[in-house]
Amino acid sequence: MIYAFLDEDAKKEIRRAILKAIAIPGYLVSFASREMPIARGWGTGGLQVTLSVISPEDVLKVIDQGSDDSVNAVNIRKFIENVTNNETTTETEKATLIQSRHRIPEKPLKNGQILVLQVPEPEVLSNVETDSAKQKDMHANEDYSKLWVLLYEDTAQFGDSRIGSRYPVRVHGRYIMDPSPIPKYDTPKLNKNEALILLGAGREKKIYAVPPFTDVEPIKFDDQGFHIEEFKDKRCEICGASGVYFDEIFDENDNPHYYCNDTAYCASRKGNL
Amino acid sequence: MGYVAVKGGEKAIEYSQNFYRQFFYRKSDNNFIINNLSFAVDKVMSEGGLFTKLLSAEAIRKSGGDLLNASFYVRAHRSTCQRTGDARIVKTEDIRILRRISSAFKDIEGGQILGPSDDYAVKLLLNADYREKKYKNFNKSDIYLKSALTTLRNNNLVKKIEKDNQIWDITRVFPNPPYPRSAVQQVMSRGETGAMLAFAYTTMRGYGDVHPTIGDLRIGYAPVYFKHPFLEEEIKIGDIEVTSCECVGSFNKDQNGDIKLTTGFGFCFGFNETKAISMSILDLSLYNKSYTIGEKHIADDFEIIMFHIDGIESYGFANHFKLPHYVTFQSDLQVFDNANQFNKKEKK
């Protein structure tokens, strides 16, 4: 089998799309998404991006929902390992290439690292405009009024936006993009991140990017602060960490318990204790 | 212009059916179909609305593997079955579990039970390495679990929908709007997987609620209790294979103005995860108006779901176009001719 599964022409096409995406931060670039041996919606976009940019010296980390051990992460990591023979790791700082679903690692990323996010719904306007031709016009005209109306209606009714994860962000002062379903907690990490962030949506056939050190801001009214998920006074019951994103787990008596969601971060702290 | 009418003479039809039997309906064993094509059998039972593996296998054989046609055979057969009464309502807590997962919660009572699934298999036709490992830690004891959403329900965080006083039976009377929920559930439970998936997909892609989370998806064996005609007490008459799915959507205001999480429910015969998930999403969309702004959507329109989700009906109608339509087409052509003449005159 060929190195990294995809044929060289496919990789070339995807790399060109990635280059265009980097050149226009937050802009959705179409690409001819290939059929992958995992189902659509399971990370085929991220997988195609990863397989197109990976080179033999890369060290790979795969995360799903904050964990390196969840079924989908294991599955994707094993597959990439099998078709590349690349070294893999769970340690964020050791990895040169990280494919992730729903989380940005707790440990800050460094320049030279690439974070690939799997994206289920790349078009930020799809909630408010279903016609893709109109969506394109709206992006071209920087017309995001419908998003602001949605934000206003939610705020009027519920005090804040009802959007939990995948909170819309403006990239480099121009395009508003869907940051993939990361929690709001991770949204500020997108801003001026040292790593290159590539976002791949296989089912919807789109690639987009946030280059290193780029401004990324959640959309918000001037008089409304951006509120991330809070876990006040909570500590991880394994490593004692606070101020991180937690998994809230209920025991048989419905009592909540808190553990670091980023299992690699938790393990690294535990190793240092 | 001359058109030759397609006439189906009695003899011709008879020959056609013999030919069909020779061409598509060769000897094969129903047990082979039951054991090797179980998802096909389950799809047919579910859409046929009758729990019978043997007859479903027979139907698959007779239809040459056209599963909608097979469901059609089963549903037609169902019409010949005498109704003897109603079984006790199946509770999802009583399902003896083969597989149960929740994507809403990482750790749930009873745990995530992957059971038999090829969801995580890398789908390569020619590389068998992935499947050769023997499974370990296989639990042989029976597992019964309450829904993973029970904690949310106990804390009164979930919007409740009123129960129907009487369970509707769509096979006896089809309701008029407003449709009782039990009727809507039945229509969807017998609905065609592909149609349901397509409608549910519209709401996932932006014409509605957008990305629900699976709270509790389970496949397993549900006991069926039935009142004995002479003993007058309920006895277990068997287990049926079923799939059940509860999904959680966004939050919204309930009738009292309280903010509650919205949920949807899907339930069908056989192991049909895609169908149960799609059904729960449609249930969620129908009873909780759009999360997004905009006009009416496909998946929250009762009329669209009630009348377009049924595979047997849409299959039948789509195939009726194979019948001769020469009378109506003749009249269409005359209208066309007249319009054409008129247009030519206008152009001059």
XYZ file of C-alpha atoms in Angstrom:
621
model
C 0.000 0.000 0.000
C 1.098 3.557 -0.717
C 2.476 5.707 2.168
C -0.419 7.414 4.008
C -3.176 5.569 2.151
C -4.299 8.304 -0.261
C -2.918 8.393 -3.775
C -0.405 11.149 -4.496
C -2.792 13.120 -6.708
C -5.390 13.196 -3.962
C -2.801 14.393 -1.447
C -1.609 17.063 -3.856
C -5.133 18.360 -4.326
C -5.762 18.417 -0.583
C -2.436 20.185 0.091
C -3.336 22.851 -2.455
C -6.678 23.350 -0.717
C -4.838 23.616 2.598
C -2.439 26.228 1.204
C -5.355 28.295 -0.068
C -7.089 27.932 3.304
C -3.983 29.184 5.112
C -3.742 32.134 2.723
C -7.336 33.189 3.449
C -7.856 32.523 7.170
C -11.339 31.259 8.052
C -12.446 30.902 4.412
C -14.031 27.586 3.381
C -12.109 25.941 0.549
C -13.887 23.172 -1.364
C -12.045 19.947 -2.054
C -12.930 16.590 -3.611
C -13.372 14.654 -0.410
C -12.389 11.000 -0.937
C -14.232 7.932 0.294
C -12.386 6.767 3.382
C -12.551 3.371 5.079
C -14.358 4.937 8.033
C -17.866 6.352 7.849
C -18.686 9.943 6.885
C -19.069 12.027 10.001
C -16.474 9.992 11.895
C -13.523 12.192 11.064
C -12.932 11.589 7.361
C -12.134 15.275 6.804
C -9.555 15.372 9.577
C -8.166 12.049 8.425
C -7.684 13.265 4.845
C -5.948 16.426 6.064
C -3.722 14.426 8.417
C -2.800 11.870 5.748
C -2.017 14.664 3.281
C 0.324 16.608 5.557
C 1.974 13.776 7.489
C 5.594 12.959 6.672
C 7.694 10.025 7.945
C 9.385 12.020 10.731
C 6.089 13.252 12.242
C 4.984 12.082 15.670
C 1.222 11.670 15.754
C -1.317 12.136 18.526
C -5.038 11.487 18.090
C -7.645 12.780 20.531
C -11.376 12.209 20.647
C -13.428 14.110 23.257
C -10.235 14.915 25.150
C -9.062 11.334 25.375
C -6.394 9.395 23.491
C -8.061 6.159 24.510
C -11.599 6.593 23.280
C -12.694 4.165 20.583
C -12.610 6.581 17.669
C -9.206 7.979 18.616
C -7.739 4.492 18.960
C -9.281 3.456 15.673
C -7.974 6.448 13.718
C -4.526 6.344 15.342
C -4.152 2.633 14.585
C -5.249 3.135 11.028
C -2.780 5.975 10.411
C -0.055 3.984 12.161
C -0.778 1.009 9.903
C -0.608 3.000 6.687
C 2.437 5.119 7.630
C 4.512 3.321 10.303
C 4.855 6.729 11.980
C 5.626 7.083 15.651
C 2.607 7.910 17.816
C 2.325 9.481 21.231
C -0.241 10.588 23.775
C 1.928 13.452 25.063
C 0.868 16.783 23.634
C 4.365 18.338 23.687
C 5.951 15.356 21.915
C 3.511 15.369 19.016
C 4.252 17.285 15.828
C 0.835 16.464 14.366
C -2.347 16.227 16.434
C -5.697 15.178 15.057
C -8.523 16.031 17.413
C -12.244 15.894 17.776
C -13.941 18.373 20.126
C -10.912 19.492 22.164
C -7.779 21.591 21.999
C -5.264 20.113 24.457
C -4.845 21.790 27.869
C -1.090 22.168 27.366
C -0.400 25.160 25.096
C 0.597 24.243 21.554
C 3.941 25.374 20.169
C 5.045 26.865 16.892
C 5.782 24.039 14.453
C 2.985 21.833 15.684
C -0.088 21.220 13.534
C -3.522 20.714 15.062
C -6.046 19.078 12.744
C -9.650 19.469 13.863
C -12.398 17.205 12.575
C -15.408 19.291 11.569
C -18.981 18.044 11.261
C -20.553 21.320 10.107
C -18.131 23.788 8.538
C -20.633 26.399 7.332
C -21.249 28.785 10.206
C -24.237 30.288 8.384
C -26.125 27.004 7.951
C -28.100 27.664 11.142
C -29.526 30.854 9.725
C -29.395 30.368 5.942
C -29.810 26.995 4.259
C -29.228 28.130 0.671
C -25.529 27.622 -0.064
C -25.468 30.178 -2.885
C -26.810 32.808 -0.484
C -24.301 31.697 2.172
C -21.501 32.369 -0.275
C -22.880 35.830 -1.090
C -23.222 36.631 2.588
C -19.596 35.677 3.252
C -18.444 37.681 0.230
C -20.355 40.768 1.396
C -19.321 40.231 5.006
C -23.045 40.150 5.718
C -23.408 38.336 9.015
C -26.583 40.137 10.090
C -28.599 36.903 10.417
C -26.065 35.489 12.867
C -26.336 38.671 14.913
C -30.134 38.424 14.824
C -29.929 34.840 16.125
C -27.556 35.987 18.849
C -29.899 38.862 19.687
C -33.012 36.661 19.819
C -31.307 34.110 22.061
C -29.947 36.828 24.307
C -33.366 38.464 24.613
C -35.036 35.154 25.496
C -32.388 33.297 27.440
C -29.869 35.920 28.536
C -27.133 34.538 26.273
C -26.628 32.585 23.087
C -27.966 29.027 23.166
C -24.908 27.852 21.287
C -22.799 25.659 23.565
C -19.942 24.275 21.562
C -18.854 25.406 18.057
C -19.329 29.048 18.996
C -18.905 31.286 15.891
C -15.621 33.169 15.723
C -14.294 35.950 13.505
C -10.895 35.154 12.065
C -8.314 37.832 11.290
C -11.072 40.471 11.427
C -12.772 39.111 8.311
C -14.479 35.730 7.940
C -16.742 34.319 10.614
C -16.136 30.586 10.869
C -17.359 27.536 12.703
C -14.503 26.420 14.953
C -15.700 22.754 14.982
C -17.545 21.588 18.121
C -14.908 22.555 20.662
C -16.414 23.783 23.959
C -16.465 27.530 24.570
C -13.688 26.846 27.068
C -11.338 26.123 24.141
C -12.427 29.054 21.977
C -9.962 31.597 23.455
C -7.141 29.121 22.725
C -7.726 29.670 19.014
C -6.643 33.288 19.375
C -2.968 33.880 18.451
C -2.256 30.173 18.828
C 1.359 29.331 17.992
C 0.385 26.164 16.128
C -1.117 25.881 12.661
C -4.758 24.834 12.963
C -6.290 22.982 10.012
C -9.972 22.131 9.926
C -11.274 19.360 7.683
C -14.911 18.484 6.931
C -15.094 15.300 4.851
C -18.842 14.909 4.450
C -19.280 18.581 3.551
C -16.081 18.615 1.446
C -14.498 21.732 2.948
C -11.099 22.625 4.355
C -10.249 25.810 6.252
C -7.481 27.041 8.466
C -6.273 29.334 11.211
C -2.596 30.151 10.606
C -0.270 30.586 13.614
C -0.539 33.864 15.580
C -3.870 34.816 13.979
C -6.560 36.874 15.722
C -9.646 34.803 16.491
C -12.554 36.369 18.364
C -15.940 34.924 19.346
C -18.790 37.081 18.004
C -20.405 39.009 20.837
C -22.292 42.251 21.483
C -20.123 44.951 23.036
C -22.132 44.965 26.268
C -22.205 41.162 26.600
C -19.149 39.291 27.806
C -18.113 35.944 26.343
C -18.685 33.308 28.986
C -16.830 30.024 28.925
C -17.928 26.924 30.828
C -17.134 27.320 34.496
C -16.288 24.673 37.035
C -16.087 26.855 40.135
C -13.963 25.441 42.978
C -13.868 22.050 41.275
C -10.766 19.901 41.342
C -9.896 16.769 39.408
C -10.366 13.763 41.681
C -7.385 12.036 40.090
C -4.692 14.715 39.761
C -6.144 17.657 41.716
C -6.059 20.033 38.755
C -8.348 23.067 38.769
C -9.269 25.593 36.107
C -9.334 22.997 33.336
C -12.192 21.477 31.365
C -13.807 18.698 33.391
C -15.869 15.618 32.721
C -18.827 15.670 35.102
C -19.697 12.094 35.956
C -22.637 11.018 38.100
C -22.394 8.047 40.431
C -25.247 5.708 41.349
C -26.644 8.227 43.837
C -26.682 11.004 41.239
C -23.739 12.755 42.911
C -21.396 14.514 40.489
C -17.675 13.794 40.293
C -15.065 15.733 38.333
C -12.125 14.476 36.320
C -9.831 16.158 33.813
C -11.334 15.766 30.367
C -7.863 15.890 28.779
C -6.608 12.482 29.905
C -3.045 13.064 28.673
C -2.857 16.276 30.734
C -4.192 14.427 33.786
C -1.689 11.590 33.339
C 1.226 14.014 32.946
C 0.255 15.806 36.181
C -0.099 12.532 37.988
C 3.373 11.513 36.799
C 4.800 14.723 38.261
C 3.060 14.476 41.641
C -47.512 9.900 -34.520
C -48.466 6.463 -33.348
C -48.175 5.076 -29.834
C -48.381 1.369 -29.120
C -50.330 0.674 -25.957
C -48.688 -1.675 -23.450
C -51.305 -4.244 -22.615
C -50.853 -6.886 -19.957
C -52.710 -9.926 -21.169
C -53.396 -12.633 -18.616
C -51.029 -15.124 -20.253
C -48.276 -12.553 -20.540
C -48.495 -11.727 -16.854
C -48.343 -15.389 -15.934
C -45.223 -15.897 -18.048
C -43.668 -12.783 -16.592
C -44.121 -14.105 -13.073
C -42.674 -17.485 -13.979
C -39.747 -15.736 -15.547
C -39.307 -13.623 -12.390
C -39.199 -16.764 -10.263
C -36.576 -18.334 -12.478
C -34.536 -15.169 -12.670
C -34.541 -13.830 -9.089
C -36.056 -16.388 -6.804
C -33.759 -19.331 -6.798
C -33.608 -22.002 -4.128
C -32.013 -20.778 -0.951
C -32.527 -21.594 2.651
C -34.568 -19.276 4.889
C -32.375 -20.175 7.855
C -29.350 -19.108 5.876
C -30.968 -15.720 5.335
C -31.933 -15.416 9.019
C -28.406 -16.280 10.170
C -26.377 -14.407 7.585
C -28.461 -11.450 6.541
C -29.802 -10.480 9.935
C -29.858 -6.725 9.326
C -31.837 -7.293 6.147
C -34.293 -9.504 8.043
C -34.569 -6.892 10.807
C -35.176 -4.078 8.317
C -37.983 -6.056 6.736
C -39.576 -6.945 10.096
C -39.374 -3.341 11.185
C -40.830 -1.817 8.052
C -43.263 -4.673 7.580
C -44.538 -4.058 11.099
C -44.532 -7.716 12.077
C -42.049 -9.587 14.224
C -41.385 -12.715 12.204
C -37.920 -13.744 11.161
C -39.060 -16.731 9.165
C -41.608 -14.874 7.059
C -39.232 -11.956 6.606
C -36.600 -14.347 5.284
C -39.184 -15.877 2.993
C -40.129 -12.391 1.811
C -36.502 -11.498 1.139
C -36.198 -14.683 -0.922
C -39.379 -13.936 -2.843
C -38.307 -10.379 -3.540
C -34.811 -11.347 -4.636
C -33.318 -9.157 -1.911
C -35.330 -6.020 -2.738
C -35.929 -5.143 0.895
C -38.764 -2.675 0.384
C -40.557 -5.206 -1.766
C -39.925 -7.795 0.961
C -41.403 -5.497 3.625
C -44.352 -5.094 1.318
C -44.862 -8.876 1.293
C -44.706 -8.928 5.110
C -47.107 -6.064 5.540
C -49.522 -7.662 3.104
C -49.298 -10.869 5.097
C -49.837 -8.906 8.298
C -53.232 -7.872 7.034
C -54.263 -11.521 7.094
C -53.368 -11.996 10.784
C -56.184 -12.044 13.297
C -55.850 -9.417 16.053
C -56.211 -11.171 19.410
C -55.443 -8.278 21.747
C -52.820 -5.840 23.020
C -49.655 -6.883 24.785
C -48.439 -4.993 27.822
C -46.396 -1.908 26.860
C -42.703 -2.738 26.559
C -40.504 -0.692 28.894
C -37.008 0.122 27.750
C -35.747 -0.673 31.264
C -36.841 -4.264 30.695
C -34.752 -4.706 27.577
C -32.112 -7.393 28.173
C -29.189 -5.523 26.768
C -26.876 -6.624 24.010
C -25.471 -3.162 23.308
C -26.081 0.183 24.986
C -24.164 3.399 24.459
C -24.608 7.029 25.384
C -22.790 9.849 23.677
C -24.218 12.452 26.053
C -22.365 11.080 29.071
C -18.865 9.690 29.286
C -19.468 7.480 32.290
C -22.937 6.129 32.938
C -24.370 3.599 35.306
C -23.852 0.214 33.750
C -21.171 1.625 31.492
C -20.853 1.937 27.780
C -21.528 -1.496 26.362
C -20.286 -1.658 22.792
C -21.664 -5.139 22.199
C -21.412 -6.460 18.665
C -20.765 -3.543 16.318
C -18.719 -2.848 13.236
C -18.983 0.926 13.700
C -15.325 1.052 14.677
C -14.119 -1.302 11.989
C -12.009 0.123 9.238
C -14.061 -0.790 6.208
C -11.486 -2.343 3.942
C -12.844 -5.187 1.841
C -9.541 -6.932 1.303
C -7.705 -6.523 4.594
C -8.856 -8.951 7.256
C -6.187 -8.202 9.889
C -8.494 -5.971 11.888
C -11.118 -8.620 12.506
C -8.997 -11.563 13.503
C -8.721 -10.747 17.182
C -10.796 -12.863 19.547
C -12.950 -10.936 21.970
C -12.132 -11.005 25.659
C -14.021 -10.089 28.817
C -17.262 -11.086 27.222
C -19.982 -10.858 29.845
C -22.403 -13.721 29.618
C -24.774 -12.589 32.368
C -27.956 -10.722 31.548
C -27.745 -6.929 31.680
C -30.695 -4.670 32.473
C -30.184 -0.928 32.758
C -32.245 2.165 33.275
C -31.879 4.927 30.691
C -28.729 7.021 30.850
C -31.009 10.062 30.889
C -32.648 9.003 34.163
C -30.523 11.412 36.224
C -31.595 14.351 34.057
C -35.233 13.224 34.307
C -35.049 12.760 38.090
C -33.704 16.286 38.380
C -36.684 17.538 36.366
C -34.503 18.964 33.623
C -36.276 17.321 30.704
C -39.330 18.641 28.914
C -42.242 16.225 29.237
C -44.809 15.606 26.540
C -48.304 14.584 27.524
C -49.114 10.903 27.312
C -51.913 9.693 25.059
C -54.812 8.415 27.161
C -55.422 5.681 24.668
C -52.860 4.060 22.438
C -53.799 4.600 18.822
C -53.582 1.677 16.388
C -52.728 2.986 12.910
C -53.363 -0.426 11.383
C -57.029 -0.101 12.304
C -57.750 3.638 12.058
C -55.489 6.284 10.555
C -55.907 9.471 12.584
C -56.725 12.988 11.404
C -54.717 15.961 12.622
C -53.787 16.804 15.292
C -52.114 13.407 15.233
C -51.882 11.567 18.558
C -48.275 10.957 19.549
C -48.750 7.198 19.702
C -49.882 7.251 16.077
C -46.916 9.360 15.015
C -44.585 6.959 16.804
C -46.173 3.980 15.040
C -45.962 5.585 11.614
C -42.288 6.274 12.207
C -41.614 2.860 13.704
C -42.860 1.263 10.481
C -41.329 3.995 8.337
C -38.670 3.390 5.754
C -35.133 3.659 7.081
C -33.845 5.589 4.092
C -36.664 8.124 4.068
C -36.395 8.611 7.817
C -32.658 9.051 7.572
C -33.053 11.604 4.778
C -35.611 13.674 6.685
C -33.608 13.428 9.903
C -30.494 14.431 7.965
C -32.173 17.689 6.900
C -32.474 18.727 10.534
C -28.858 17.777 11.234
C -27.666 19.908 8.317
C -29.411 23.136 9.266
C -33.111 22.878 8.433
C -34.030 22.574 12.094
C -32.701 21.453 15.418
C -29.043 20.838 14.521
C -26.948 18.101 16.072
C -28.793 16.256 18.800
C -26.821 14.071 21.205
C -27.632 10.412 21.727
C -28.604 10.014 25.358
C -29.324 6.304 25.341
C -29.126 3.978 22.374
C -29.723 0.313 23.066
C -30.348 -2.890 21.214
C -31.515 -6.013 22.984
C -34.316 -8.379 23.785
C -37.587 -7.009 25.128
C -40.006 -9.343 26.863
C -43.558 -9.419 25.539
C -46.335 -10.005 28.074
C -49.834 -10.908 27.076
C -52.982 -11.562 29.028
C -53.800 -15.238 28.909
C -57.320 -15.630 27.514
C -58.416 -18.131 30.160
C -56.138 -17.528 33.137
C -56.753 -13.743 32.926
C -53.194 -13.024 33.984
C -50.249 -11.647 32.097
C -47.680 -14.143 30.976
C -44.454 -13.719 29.066
C -44.941 -15.043 25.580
C -41.441 -14.389 24.315
C -38.614 -11.953 23.655
C -38.423 -9.685 20.648
C -35.292 -8.023 19.321
C -35.656 -4.262 19.479
C -33.734 -0.998 19.138
C -34.483 2.039 21.271
C -32.984 5.520 21.159
C -33.442 8.625 23.272
C -31.725 11.740 21.953
C -31.260 15.132 23.602
C -31.603 18.365 21.661
C -31.249 21.982 22.615
C -33.183 23.513 25.473
C -36.449 25.339 25.098
C -39.370 26.632 27.110
C -42.089 24.175 28.081
C -45.804 24.933 28.526
C -45.183 26.588 31.914
C -42.407 28.773 30.560
C -39.731 26.747 32.352
C -36.555 26.036 30.453
C -36.111 22.327 29.830
C -33.921 20.089 27.714
C -35.734 18.628 24.731
C -35.611 14.934 23.918
C -36.806 12.619 21.182
C -37.568 8.916 21.188
C -37.215 6.211 18.579
C -38.143 2.558 18.862
C -38.425 -0.218 16.310
C -38.288 -3.951 15.777
C -34.944 -5.579 15.141
C -31.446 -4.178 15.375
C -31.827 -0.947 13.413
C -29.648 1.703 15.013
C -29.689 4.140 12.105
C -33.455 3.988 11.982
C -33.985 4.433 15.731
C -31.574 7.385 15.824
C -33.301 9.023 12.845
C -36.696 8.394 14.399
C -35.677 9.988 17.696
C -34.402 13.039 15.826
C -37.688 13.380 13.936
C -39.639 12.971 17.189
C -37.487 15.709 18.711
C -38.001 18.024 15.729
C -41.750 17.445 15.514
C -42.468 18.268 19.141
C -39.922 21.058 19.594
C -40.100 23.816 17.070
C -36.996 24.918 15.385
C -33.883 25.886 17.276
C -32.777 28.018 14.367
C -34.545 31.010 12.895
C -36.370 30.714 9.627
C -39.514 29.212 8.171
C -41.039 25.800 8.584
C -38.751 22.869 8.068
C -39.287 19.385 6.647
C -38.510 17.555 9.850
C -40.882 19.564 12.047
C -43.876 19.234 9.738
C -46.301 16.527 10.899
C -47.956 16.292 7.466
C -44.668 15.645 5.717
C -43.569 12.984 8.172
C -46.948 11.239 8.543
C -47.488 10.888 4.802
C -44.000 10.524 3.358
C -42.092 8.324 5.767
C -43.757 5.074 4.816
C -41.571 2.972 2.560
C -44.216 0.537 1.408
C -46.532 3.338 0.348
C -43.920 5.453 -1.406
C -42.389 2.334 -2.972
C -45.770 1.266 -4.229
C -46.575 4.642 -5.669
C -43.180 5.093 -7.293
C -43.578 1.695 -8.917
C -47.104 2.319 -10.098
C -45.524 4.460 -12.795
C -44.627 1.163 -14.447
C -48.316 0.619 -15.144
C -49.659 1.798 -18.497
C -50.548 5.487 -18.485
C -51.373 5.827 -22.145
C -54.761 7.463 -21.629
C -53.511 10.294 -19.474
C -50.350 10.717 -21.493
C -52.427 10.927 -24.687
C -54.353 13.810 -23.210
C -51.120 15.434 -21.986
C -49.800 15.272 -25.522
C -52.882 16.985 -26.928
C -52.513 19.826 -24.482
C -48.854 20.023 -25.447
C -49.721 20.081 -29.161
C -52.199 22.906 -28.666
C -49.720 24.928 -26.663
C -47.090 24.355 -29.316
C -49.416 25.552 -32.092
C -50.296 28.635 -30.077
C -46.647 29.420 -29.401
C -45.744 29.153 -33.083
C -48.534 31.566 -34.017
C -47.430 34.048 -31.350
C -43.822 33.898 -32.553
C -44.858 34.904 -36.084
